[in-house]
Coordinates of C-alpha atoms in Angstrom, one line a residue:
Chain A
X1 CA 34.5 59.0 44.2
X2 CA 32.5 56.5 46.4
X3 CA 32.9 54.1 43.8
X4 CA 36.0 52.0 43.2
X5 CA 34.8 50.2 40.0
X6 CA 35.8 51.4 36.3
X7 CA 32.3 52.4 35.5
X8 CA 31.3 55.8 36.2
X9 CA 27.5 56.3 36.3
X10 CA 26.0 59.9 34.9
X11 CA 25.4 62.5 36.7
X12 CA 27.3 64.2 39.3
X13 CA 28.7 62.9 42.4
X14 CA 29.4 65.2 45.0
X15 CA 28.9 62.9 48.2
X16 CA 32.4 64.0 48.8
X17 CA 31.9 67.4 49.4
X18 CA 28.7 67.2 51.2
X19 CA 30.8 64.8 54.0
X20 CA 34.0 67.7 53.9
X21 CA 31.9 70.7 54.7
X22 CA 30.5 68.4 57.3
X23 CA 33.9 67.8 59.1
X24 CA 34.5 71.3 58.7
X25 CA 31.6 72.7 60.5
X26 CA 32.6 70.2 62.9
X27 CA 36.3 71.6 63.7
X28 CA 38.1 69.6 61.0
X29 CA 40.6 71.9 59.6
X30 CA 40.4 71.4 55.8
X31 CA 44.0 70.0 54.6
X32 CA 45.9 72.7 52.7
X33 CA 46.6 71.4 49.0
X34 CA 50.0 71.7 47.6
X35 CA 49.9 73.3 44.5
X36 CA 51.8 73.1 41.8
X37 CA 52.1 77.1 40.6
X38 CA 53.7 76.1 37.8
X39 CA 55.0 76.7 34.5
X40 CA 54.4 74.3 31.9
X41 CA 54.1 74.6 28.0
X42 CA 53.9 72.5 25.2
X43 CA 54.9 73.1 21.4
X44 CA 54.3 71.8 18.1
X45 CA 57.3 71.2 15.6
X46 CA 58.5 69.8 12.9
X47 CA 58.5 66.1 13.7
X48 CA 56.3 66.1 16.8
X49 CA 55.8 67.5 20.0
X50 CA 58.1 69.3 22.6
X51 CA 56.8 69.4 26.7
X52 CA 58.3 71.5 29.3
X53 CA 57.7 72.0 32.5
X54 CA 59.5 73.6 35.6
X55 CA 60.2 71.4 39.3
X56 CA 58.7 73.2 42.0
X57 CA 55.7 72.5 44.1
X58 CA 54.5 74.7 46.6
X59 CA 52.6 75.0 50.1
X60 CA 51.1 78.0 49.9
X61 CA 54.6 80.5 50.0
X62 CA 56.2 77.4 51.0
X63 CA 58.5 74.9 48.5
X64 CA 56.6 71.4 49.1
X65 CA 59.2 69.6 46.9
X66 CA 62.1 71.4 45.2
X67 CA 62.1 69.1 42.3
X68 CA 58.9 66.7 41.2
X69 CA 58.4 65.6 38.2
X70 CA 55.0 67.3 36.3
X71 CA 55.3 65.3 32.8
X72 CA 53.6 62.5 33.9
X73 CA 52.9 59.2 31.7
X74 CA 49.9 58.5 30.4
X75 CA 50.9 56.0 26.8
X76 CA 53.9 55.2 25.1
X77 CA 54.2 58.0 22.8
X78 CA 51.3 60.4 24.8
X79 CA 52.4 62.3 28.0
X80 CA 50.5 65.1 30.1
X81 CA 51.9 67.9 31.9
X82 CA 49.6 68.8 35.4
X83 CA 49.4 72.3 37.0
X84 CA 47.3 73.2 39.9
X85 CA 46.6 71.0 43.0
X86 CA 49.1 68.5 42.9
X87 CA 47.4 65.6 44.4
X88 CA 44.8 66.3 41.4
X89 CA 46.9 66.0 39.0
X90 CA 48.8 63.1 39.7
X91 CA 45.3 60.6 40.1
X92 CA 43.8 62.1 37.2
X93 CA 46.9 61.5 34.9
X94 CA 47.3 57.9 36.3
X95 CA 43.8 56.9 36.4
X96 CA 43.5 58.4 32.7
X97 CA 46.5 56.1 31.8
X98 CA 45.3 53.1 33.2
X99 CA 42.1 53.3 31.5
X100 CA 43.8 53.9 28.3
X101 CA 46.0 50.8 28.6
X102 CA 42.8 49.1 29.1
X103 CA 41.2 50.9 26.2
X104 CA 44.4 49.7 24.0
X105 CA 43.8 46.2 25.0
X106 CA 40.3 46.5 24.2
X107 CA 40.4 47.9 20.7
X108 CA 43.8 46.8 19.7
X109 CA 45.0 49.8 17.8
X110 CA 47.4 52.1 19.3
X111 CA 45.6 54.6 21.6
X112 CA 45.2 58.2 20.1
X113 CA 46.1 61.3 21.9
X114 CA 42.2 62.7 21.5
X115 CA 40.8 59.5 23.5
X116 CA 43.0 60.5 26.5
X117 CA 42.0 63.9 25.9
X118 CA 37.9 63.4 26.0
X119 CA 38.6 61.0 28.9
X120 CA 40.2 63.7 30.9
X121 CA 37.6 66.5 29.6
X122 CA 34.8 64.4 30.6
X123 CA 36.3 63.5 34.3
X124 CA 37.3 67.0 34.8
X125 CA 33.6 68.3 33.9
X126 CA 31.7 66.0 36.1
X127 CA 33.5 67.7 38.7
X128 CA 32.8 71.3 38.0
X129 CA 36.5 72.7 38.4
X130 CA 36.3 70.8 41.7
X131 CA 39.1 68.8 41.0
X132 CA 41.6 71.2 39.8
X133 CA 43.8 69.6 37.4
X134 CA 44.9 72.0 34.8
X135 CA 46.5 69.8 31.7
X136 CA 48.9 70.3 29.1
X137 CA 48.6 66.7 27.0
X138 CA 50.4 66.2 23.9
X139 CA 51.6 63.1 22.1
X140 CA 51.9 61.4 18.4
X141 CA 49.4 58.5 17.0
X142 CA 48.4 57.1 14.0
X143 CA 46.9 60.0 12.7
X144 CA 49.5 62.5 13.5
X145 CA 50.8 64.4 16.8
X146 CA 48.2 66.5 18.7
X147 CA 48.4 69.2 21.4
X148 CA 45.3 69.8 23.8
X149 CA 45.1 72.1 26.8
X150 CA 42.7 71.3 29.6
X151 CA 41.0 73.4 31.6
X152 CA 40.0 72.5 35.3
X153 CA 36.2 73.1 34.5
X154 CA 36.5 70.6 31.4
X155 CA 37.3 72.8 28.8
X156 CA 39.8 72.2 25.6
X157 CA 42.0 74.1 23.2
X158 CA 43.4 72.7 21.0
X159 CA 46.6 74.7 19.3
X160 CA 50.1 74.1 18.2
X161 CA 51.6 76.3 21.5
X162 CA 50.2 76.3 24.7
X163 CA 51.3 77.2 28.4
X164 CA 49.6 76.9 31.2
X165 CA 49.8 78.0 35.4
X166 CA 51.2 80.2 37.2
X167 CA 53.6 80.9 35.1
X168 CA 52.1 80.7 31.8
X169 CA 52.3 84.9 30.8
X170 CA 55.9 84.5 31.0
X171 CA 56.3 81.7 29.2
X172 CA 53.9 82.5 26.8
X173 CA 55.7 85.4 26.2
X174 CA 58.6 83.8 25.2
X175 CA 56.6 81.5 23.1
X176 CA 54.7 84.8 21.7
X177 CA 58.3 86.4 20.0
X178 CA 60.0 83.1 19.3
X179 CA 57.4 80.5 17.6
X180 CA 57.3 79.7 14.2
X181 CA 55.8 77.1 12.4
X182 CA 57.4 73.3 11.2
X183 CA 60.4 74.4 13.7
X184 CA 63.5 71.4 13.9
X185 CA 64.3 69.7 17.2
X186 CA 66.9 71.6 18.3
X187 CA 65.4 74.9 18.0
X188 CA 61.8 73.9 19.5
X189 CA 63.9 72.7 22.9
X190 CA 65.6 75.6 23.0
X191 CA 62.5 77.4 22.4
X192 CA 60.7 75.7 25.6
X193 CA 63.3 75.5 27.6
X194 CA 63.4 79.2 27.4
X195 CA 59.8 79.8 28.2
X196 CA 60.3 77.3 31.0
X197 CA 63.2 79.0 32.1
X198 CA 61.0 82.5 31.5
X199 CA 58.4 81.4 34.5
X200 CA 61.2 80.2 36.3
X201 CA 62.9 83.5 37.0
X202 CA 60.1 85.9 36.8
X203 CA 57.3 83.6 38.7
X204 CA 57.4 82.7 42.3
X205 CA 55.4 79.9 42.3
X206 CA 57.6 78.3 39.6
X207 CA 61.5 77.3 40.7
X208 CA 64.3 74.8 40.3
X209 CA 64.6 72.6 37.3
X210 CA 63.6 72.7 34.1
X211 CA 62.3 69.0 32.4
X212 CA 61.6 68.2 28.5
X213 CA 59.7 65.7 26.6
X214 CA 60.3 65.2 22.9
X215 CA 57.6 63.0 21.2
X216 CA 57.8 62.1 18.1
X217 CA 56.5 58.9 15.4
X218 CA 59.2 57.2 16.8
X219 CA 60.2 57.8 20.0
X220 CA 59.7 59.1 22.9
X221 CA 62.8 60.9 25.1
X222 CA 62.3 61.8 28.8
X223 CA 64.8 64.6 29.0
X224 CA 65.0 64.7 33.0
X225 CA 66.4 68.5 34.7
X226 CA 67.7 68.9 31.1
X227 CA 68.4 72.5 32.2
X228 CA 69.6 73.2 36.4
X229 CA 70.0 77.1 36.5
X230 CA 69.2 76.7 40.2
X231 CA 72.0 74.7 41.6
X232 CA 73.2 75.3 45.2
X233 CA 76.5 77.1 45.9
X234 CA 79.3 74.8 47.0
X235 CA 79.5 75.8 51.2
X236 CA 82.3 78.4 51.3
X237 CA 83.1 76.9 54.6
X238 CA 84.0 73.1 55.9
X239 CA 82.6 72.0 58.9
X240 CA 84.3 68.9 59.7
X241 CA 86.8 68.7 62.7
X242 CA 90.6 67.3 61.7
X243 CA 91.5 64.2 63.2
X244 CA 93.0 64.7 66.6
X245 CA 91.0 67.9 67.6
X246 CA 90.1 65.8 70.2
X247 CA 92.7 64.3 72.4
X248 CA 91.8 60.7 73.7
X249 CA 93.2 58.7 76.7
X250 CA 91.8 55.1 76.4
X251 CA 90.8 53.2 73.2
X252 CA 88.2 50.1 73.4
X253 CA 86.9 48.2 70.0
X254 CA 83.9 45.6 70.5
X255 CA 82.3 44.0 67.7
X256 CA 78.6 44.2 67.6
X257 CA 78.3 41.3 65.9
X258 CA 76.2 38.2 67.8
X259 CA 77.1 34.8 66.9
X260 CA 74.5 32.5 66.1
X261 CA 74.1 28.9 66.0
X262 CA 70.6 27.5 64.1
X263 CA 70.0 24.0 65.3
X264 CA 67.0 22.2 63.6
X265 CA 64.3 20.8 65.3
X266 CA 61.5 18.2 63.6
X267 CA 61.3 17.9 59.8
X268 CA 62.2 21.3 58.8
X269 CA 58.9 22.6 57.4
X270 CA 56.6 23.3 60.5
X271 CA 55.1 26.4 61.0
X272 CA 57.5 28.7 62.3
X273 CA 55.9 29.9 65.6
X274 CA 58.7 31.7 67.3
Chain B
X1 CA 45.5 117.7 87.7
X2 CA 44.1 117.6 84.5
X3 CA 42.0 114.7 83.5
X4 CA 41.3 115.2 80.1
X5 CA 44.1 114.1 77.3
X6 CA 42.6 116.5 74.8
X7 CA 43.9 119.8 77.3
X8 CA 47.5 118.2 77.7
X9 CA 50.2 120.2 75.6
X10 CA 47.4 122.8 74.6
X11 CA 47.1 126.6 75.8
X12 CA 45.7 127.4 79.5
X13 CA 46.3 129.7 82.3
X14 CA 46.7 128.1 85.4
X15 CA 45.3 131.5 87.2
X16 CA 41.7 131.2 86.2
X17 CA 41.1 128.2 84.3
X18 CA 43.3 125.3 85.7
X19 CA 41.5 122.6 83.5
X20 CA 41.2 124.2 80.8
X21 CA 37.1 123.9 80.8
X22 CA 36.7 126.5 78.0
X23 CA 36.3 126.1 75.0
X24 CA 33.9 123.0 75.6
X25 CA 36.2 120.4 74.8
X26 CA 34.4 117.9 71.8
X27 CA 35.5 115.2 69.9
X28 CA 36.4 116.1 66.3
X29 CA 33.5 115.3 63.8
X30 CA 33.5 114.2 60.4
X31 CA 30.5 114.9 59.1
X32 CA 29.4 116.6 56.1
X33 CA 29.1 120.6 56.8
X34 CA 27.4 121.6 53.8
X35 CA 25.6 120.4 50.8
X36 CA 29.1 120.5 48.9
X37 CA 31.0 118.4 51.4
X38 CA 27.9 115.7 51.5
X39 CA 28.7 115.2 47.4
X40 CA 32.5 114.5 48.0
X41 CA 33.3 111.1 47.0
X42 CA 36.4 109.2 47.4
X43 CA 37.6 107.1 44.3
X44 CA 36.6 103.7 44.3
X45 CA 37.5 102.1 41.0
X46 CA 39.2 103.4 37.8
X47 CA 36.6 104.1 35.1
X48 CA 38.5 105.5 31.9
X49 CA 41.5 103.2 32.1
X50 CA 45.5 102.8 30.4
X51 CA 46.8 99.6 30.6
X52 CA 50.8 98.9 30.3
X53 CA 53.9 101.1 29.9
X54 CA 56.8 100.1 29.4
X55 CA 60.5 101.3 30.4
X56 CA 64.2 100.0 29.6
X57 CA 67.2 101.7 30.1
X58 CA 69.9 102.0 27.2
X59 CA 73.4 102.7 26.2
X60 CA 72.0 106.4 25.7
X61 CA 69.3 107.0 28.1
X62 CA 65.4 105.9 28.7
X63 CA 62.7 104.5 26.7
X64 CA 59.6 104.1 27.5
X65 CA 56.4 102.8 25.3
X66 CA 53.0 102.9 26.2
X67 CA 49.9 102.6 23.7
X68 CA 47.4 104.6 22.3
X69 CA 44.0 103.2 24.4
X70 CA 41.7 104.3 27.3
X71 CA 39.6 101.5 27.6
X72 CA 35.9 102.0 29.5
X73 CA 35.6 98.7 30.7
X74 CA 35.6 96.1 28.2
X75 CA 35.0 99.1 25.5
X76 CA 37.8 100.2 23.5
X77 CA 36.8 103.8 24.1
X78 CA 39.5 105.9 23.2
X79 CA 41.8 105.4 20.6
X80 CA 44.0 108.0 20.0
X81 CA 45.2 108.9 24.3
X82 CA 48.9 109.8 24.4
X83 CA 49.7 108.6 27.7
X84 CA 53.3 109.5 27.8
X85 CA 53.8 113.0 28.9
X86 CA 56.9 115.2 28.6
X87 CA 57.2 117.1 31.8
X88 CA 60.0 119.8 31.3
X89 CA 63.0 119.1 29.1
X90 CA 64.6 116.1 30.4
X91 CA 62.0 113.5 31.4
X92 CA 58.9 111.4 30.8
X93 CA 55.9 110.4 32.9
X94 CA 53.8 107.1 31.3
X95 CA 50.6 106.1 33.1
X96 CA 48.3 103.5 33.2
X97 CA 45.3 103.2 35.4
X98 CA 42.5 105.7 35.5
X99 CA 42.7 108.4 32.9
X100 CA 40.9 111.4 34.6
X101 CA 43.2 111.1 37.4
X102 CA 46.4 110.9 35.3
X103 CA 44.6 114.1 33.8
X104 CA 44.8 115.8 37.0
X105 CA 48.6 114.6 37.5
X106 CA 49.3 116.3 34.4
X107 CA 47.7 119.2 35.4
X108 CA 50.0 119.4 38.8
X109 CA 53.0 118.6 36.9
X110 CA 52.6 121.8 34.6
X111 CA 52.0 123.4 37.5
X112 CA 55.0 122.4 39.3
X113 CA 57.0 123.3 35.8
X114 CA 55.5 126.8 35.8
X115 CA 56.2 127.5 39.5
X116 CA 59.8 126.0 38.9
X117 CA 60.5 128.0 35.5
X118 CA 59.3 131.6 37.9
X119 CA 61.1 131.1 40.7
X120 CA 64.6 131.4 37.8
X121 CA 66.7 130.1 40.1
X122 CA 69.2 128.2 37.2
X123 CA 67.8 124.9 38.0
X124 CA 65.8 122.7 36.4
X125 CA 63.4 119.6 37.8
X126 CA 65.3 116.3 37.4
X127 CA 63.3 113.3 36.7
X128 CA 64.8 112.1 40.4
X129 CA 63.0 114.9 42.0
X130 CA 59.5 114.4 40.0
X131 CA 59.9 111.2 40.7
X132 CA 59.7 112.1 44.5
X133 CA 57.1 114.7 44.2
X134 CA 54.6 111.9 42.7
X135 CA 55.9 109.4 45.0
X136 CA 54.7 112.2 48.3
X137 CA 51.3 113.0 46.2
X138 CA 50.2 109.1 45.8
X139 CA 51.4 108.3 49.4
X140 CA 49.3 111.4 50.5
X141 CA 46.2 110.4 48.6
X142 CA 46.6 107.0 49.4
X143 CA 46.8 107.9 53.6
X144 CA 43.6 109.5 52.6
X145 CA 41.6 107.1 51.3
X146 CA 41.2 108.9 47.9
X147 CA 43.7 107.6 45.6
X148 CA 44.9 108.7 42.4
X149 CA 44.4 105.5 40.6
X150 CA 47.2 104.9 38.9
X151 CA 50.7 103.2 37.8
X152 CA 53.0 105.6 36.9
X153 CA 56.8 105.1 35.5
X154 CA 58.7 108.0 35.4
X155 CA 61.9 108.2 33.2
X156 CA 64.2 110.6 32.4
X157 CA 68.3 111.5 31.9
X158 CA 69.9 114.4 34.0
X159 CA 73.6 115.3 33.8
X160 CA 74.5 112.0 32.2
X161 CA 72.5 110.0 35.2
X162 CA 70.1 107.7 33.5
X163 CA 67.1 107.6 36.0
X164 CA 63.9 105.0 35.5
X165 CA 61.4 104.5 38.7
X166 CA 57.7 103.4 39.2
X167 CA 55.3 104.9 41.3
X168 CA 51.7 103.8 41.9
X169 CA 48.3 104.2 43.5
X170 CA 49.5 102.9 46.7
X171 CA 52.9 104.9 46.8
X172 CA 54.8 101.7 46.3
X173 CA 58.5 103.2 44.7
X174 CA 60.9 100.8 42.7
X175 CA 63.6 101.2 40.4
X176 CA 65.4 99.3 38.2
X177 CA 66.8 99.1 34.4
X178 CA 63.6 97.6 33.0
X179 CA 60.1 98.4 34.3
X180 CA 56.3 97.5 33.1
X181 CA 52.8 98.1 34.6
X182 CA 49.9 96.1 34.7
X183 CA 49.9 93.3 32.5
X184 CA 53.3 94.4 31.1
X185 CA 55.0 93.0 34.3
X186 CA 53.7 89.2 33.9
X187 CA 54.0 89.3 30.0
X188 CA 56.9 92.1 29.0
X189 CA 59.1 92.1 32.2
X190 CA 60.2 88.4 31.4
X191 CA 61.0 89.3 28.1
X192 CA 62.9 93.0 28.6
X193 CA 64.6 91.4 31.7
X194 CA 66.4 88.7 29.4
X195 CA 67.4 91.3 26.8
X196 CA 68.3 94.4 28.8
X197 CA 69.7 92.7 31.8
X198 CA 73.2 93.6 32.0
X199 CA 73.7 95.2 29.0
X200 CA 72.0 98.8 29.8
X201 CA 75.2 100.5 28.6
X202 CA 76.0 98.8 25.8
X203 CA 72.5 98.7 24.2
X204 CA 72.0 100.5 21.6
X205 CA 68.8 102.8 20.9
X206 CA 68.4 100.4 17.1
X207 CA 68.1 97.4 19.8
X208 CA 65.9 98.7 22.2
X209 CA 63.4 100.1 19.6
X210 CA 63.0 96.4 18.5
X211 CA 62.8 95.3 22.5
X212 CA 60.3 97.5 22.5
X213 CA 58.3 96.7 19.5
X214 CA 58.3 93.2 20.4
X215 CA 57.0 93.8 23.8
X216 CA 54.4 95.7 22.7
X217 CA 53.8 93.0 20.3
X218 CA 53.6 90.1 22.6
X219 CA 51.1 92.7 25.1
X220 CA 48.4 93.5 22.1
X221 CA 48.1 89.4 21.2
X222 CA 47.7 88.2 25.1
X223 CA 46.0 91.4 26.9
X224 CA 42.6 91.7 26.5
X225 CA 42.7 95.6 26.8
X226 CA 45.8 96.5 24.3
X227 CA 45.9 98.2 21.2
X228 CA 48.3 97.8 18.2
X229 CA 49.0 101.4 18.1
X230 CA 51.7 102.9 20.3
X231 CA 54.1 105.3 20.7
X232 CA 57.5 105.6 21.7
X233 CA 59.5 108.1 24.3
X234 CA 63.2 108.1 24.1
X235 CA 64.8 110.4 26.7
X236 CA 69.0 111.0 25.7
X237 CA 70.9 113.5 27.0
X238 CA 70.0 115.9 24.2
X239 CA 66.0 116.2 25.4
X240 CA 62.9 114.2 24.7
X241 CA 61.5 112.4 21.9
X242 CA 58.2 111.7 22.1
X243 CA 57.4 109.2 19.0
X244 CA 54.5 109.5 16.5
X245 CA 51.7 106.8 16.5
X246 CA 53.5 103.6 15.3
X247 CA 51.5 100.5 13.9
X248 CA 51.9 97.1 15.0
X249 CA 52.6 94.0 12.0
X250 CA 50.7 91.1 13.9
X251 CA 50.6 87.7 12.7
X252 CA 46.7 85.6 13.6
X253 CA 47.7 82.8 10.8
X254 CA 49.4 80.3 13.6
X255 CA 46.3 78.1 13.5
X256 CA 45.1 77.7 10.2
X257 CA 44.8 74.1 10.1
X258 CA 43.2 73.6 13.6
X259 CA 39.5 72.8 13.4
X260 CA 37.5 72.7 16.8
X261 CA 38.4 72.4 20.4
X262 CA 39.4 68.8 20.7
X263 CA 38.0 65.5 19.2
X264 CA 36.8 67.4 15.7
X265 CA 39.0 66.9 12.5
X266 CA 36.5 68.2 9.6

């Protein structure tokens, strides 16, 4: 956006993409997006909702970063799971969550898990799938909890499972044969991170970790690599040299350490011009 | 010496005709010849189309599921296609992709049975070696450029040696204890790979069945081009099995108390 301020005028802005085809015709090779081929679900139960999502993001067939973090924060009790380009997702959640601190301040009710949700939808829209942010958002407000998918072009679903990226058949799968309705706690983490754990193994552009969010009325628990089926072998090997593998003949210590003496010249609170 | 490449290696006699100048030496043409050859076409998308099978491997043997549709396009043409076909005594061939070819498949496979069955030699085909004959033919057709457009899993039990492969349009060959085609491998292989995964020999053909039926489950609610009717092929060491039409129990109540997309609560 050309525009730094809050306000977003209608209409849509494209002055971006008029001046990156323009560097590209020029020679400018386009900069390759890391994407996030994911897996990430989300899942209604009894007391509120359970987010998963897996740690990977990739370069193309390359892994960008073995282990970021997708559930990003957007209130208190509402968080938002991003697949696609990663760059994409991480503005859009945070400029979503600022504005809906501001919102909260503004109306002075606790912020509701739809106004983040048309905030996003409308963003997302004005950019015709150009920003490709594809959103898992869940969280509980005074009217109950909620779970919304959104689409990159602007479109909503709104349903009590969802998965979404590159992994999302296998998870969904998973979701397919072992949802039920008003599930407890224990069994709707298990529940996700099995469909997380699903896209994991049987999706290349998912990997590593597996993170959780549980939000419920009353809290809101950040469950952090809650699951690491990927954890590196211990080296068989040790490649450190004993002691003494190398003989010496002379031994000289000097200490780095410069003394200094600070004498003080004038007052004491000139500009220090040195 | 002999400056055409075409002459090297072929028949000449060096007493009259040194260079070999005769026959008039031309570059091979591909033209049509006749009317016939002009209305040849190569295949060049699947019309009448399966979608997934499914394979495990159990305690016993193979099964292998595939459903009861040949879609035309987005039409849910034909509803009653068995596309699991017993070939001989001891093995299955399941097929998704175009139907007309798998039609013609079938048609060289009973051929190859026949021919087999004549030549009463004491052996039968094992599902190893129809396996390779299929793998040959889709390579061959493929080298071409007029492929037989399918996925094919082939299944079958031979002196106690359980055998499962997948062959396809391109001649790509794998094997392994649980195999699906199309949208099977995104939405079934996750789920068979966590249940068969090693326990082949200890699963029993009770277990599988429900494997099964919840694949095929999962397949009609997310692709677009299933069917809830299907049937089942178990291959054991006493022959095959080929499964009547069985009926899916599907659940659609999950979102009863949604309204709308998004902001809407009435």
């Amino acid at each position: 956006m050309s525009k730094s301020s809050v306000y977003s005028s209608p209409g849509f802005d494209f002055s971006n993409i008029v001046r990156n085809n323009f560097l590209h015709e020029k020679g400018l090779p386009l900069p390759k997006a890391t994407s996030t081929g994911t897996t990430i679900v989300g899942c209604l139960f009894k007391d509120g909702i359970v987010l998963g999502a897996d740690t990977r993001a990739t370069e193309g067939p390359i892994v960008a970063d073995k282990n970021c973090e997708k559930i990003h924060y957007i209130t208190e009790s509402i968080r938002c799971c991003g697949a696609g380009t990663a760059a994409d997702t991480e503005f859009t959640t945070a400029l979503i969550s600022s504005n809906m601190e501001l919102h909260a301040l503004q109306s002075g009710r606790k912020p509701r898990v739809v106004t983040a949700m048309t905030m996003l939808k409308q963003m997302l829209f004005r950019y015709q799938g150009h920003v490709g942010a594809a959103l898992v958002l869940g969280g509980v407000d005074s009217t109950g909890p909620h779970l919304f998918t959104i689409h990159p072009h602007g479109s909503t679903d709104k349903l009590p499972y969802v998965t979404m990226g590159s992994g999302s058949l296998a998870a969904m799968a998973v979701f397919e044969s072992g949802w039920q309705p008003n599930m407890e706690r224990e069994q709707a983490l298990n529940l996700v991170k099995a469909a997380i754990a699903a896209g994991i193994f049987n999706d290349l552009g998912s990997g590593s970790n597996v993170d959780a969010c549980i939000i419920t009325a009353n809290s809101t628990e950040m469950l952090r690599n809650v699951e690491m089926p990927n954890v590196r072998v211990q080296k068989e090997r040790d490649y450190k040299f004993r002691r003494g593998t190398t003989a010496w003949k002379k031994e000289e210590i000097r200490s780095l350490v410069v003394e200094e003496t600070v004498t003080p010249i004038g007052r004491g609170d000139e500009m220090d011009t040195s | 010496m002999d400056h055409f490449p075409t002459n090297w290696g072929r028949p000449r006699n060096d007493a009259f005709d040194a260079y070999g100048t005769h026959p008039i030496h031309q570059r091979p043409v591909n033209t049509p010849k006749d009317a016939f050859d002009a209305g040849v076409q190569h295949t060049q998308q699947p019309i009448v189309t399966g979608t997934s099978v499914l394979g495990l491997k159990f305690k016993d043997g193979i099964m292998m599921a595939a459903d009861n549709l040949a879609s035309y396009g987005s039409l849910a043409r034909f509803k009653d296609i068995q596309r699991l076909q017993a070939v001989g005594t001891n093995t299955v061939v399941g097929a998704g992709g175009d139907m007309s070819d798998f039609q013609y498949i079938q048609r060289m496979l009973d051929e190859l049975v026949v021919n087999e069955f004549t030549s009463q030699d004491g052996h039968t085909l094992s599902p190893a070696e129809i396996h390779e004959y299929l793998a040959q033919v889709m390579y061959a057709r493929r080298t071409k450029m007029n492929p037989l457009w399918n996925s094919l899993l082939v299944g079958g039990v031979k002196d106690g040696e359980r055998f499962l492969a997948y062959v396809d349009l391109l001649g790509t060959t794998y094997s392994a204890s649980t195999l699906a085609t199309g949208y099977g491998s995104m939405l079934a292989q996750p789920l068979l790979r966590k249940a068969v995964e090693g326990r082949e020999d200890t699963l029993t053909e009770e277990e599988a069945r429900q494997i099964i039926e919840e694949c095929m489950r999962v397949l009609f609610y997310r692709d677009a081009r299933s069917l809830d009717k299907y049937q089942v092929a178990t291959i054991t060491a006493e022959g095959v099995t080929i499964s009547d039409t069985q009926y899916l129990k599907t659940s659609w109540s999950f979102a009863e108390g949604i309204r709308g997309y998004g902001a809407q609560t009435q």
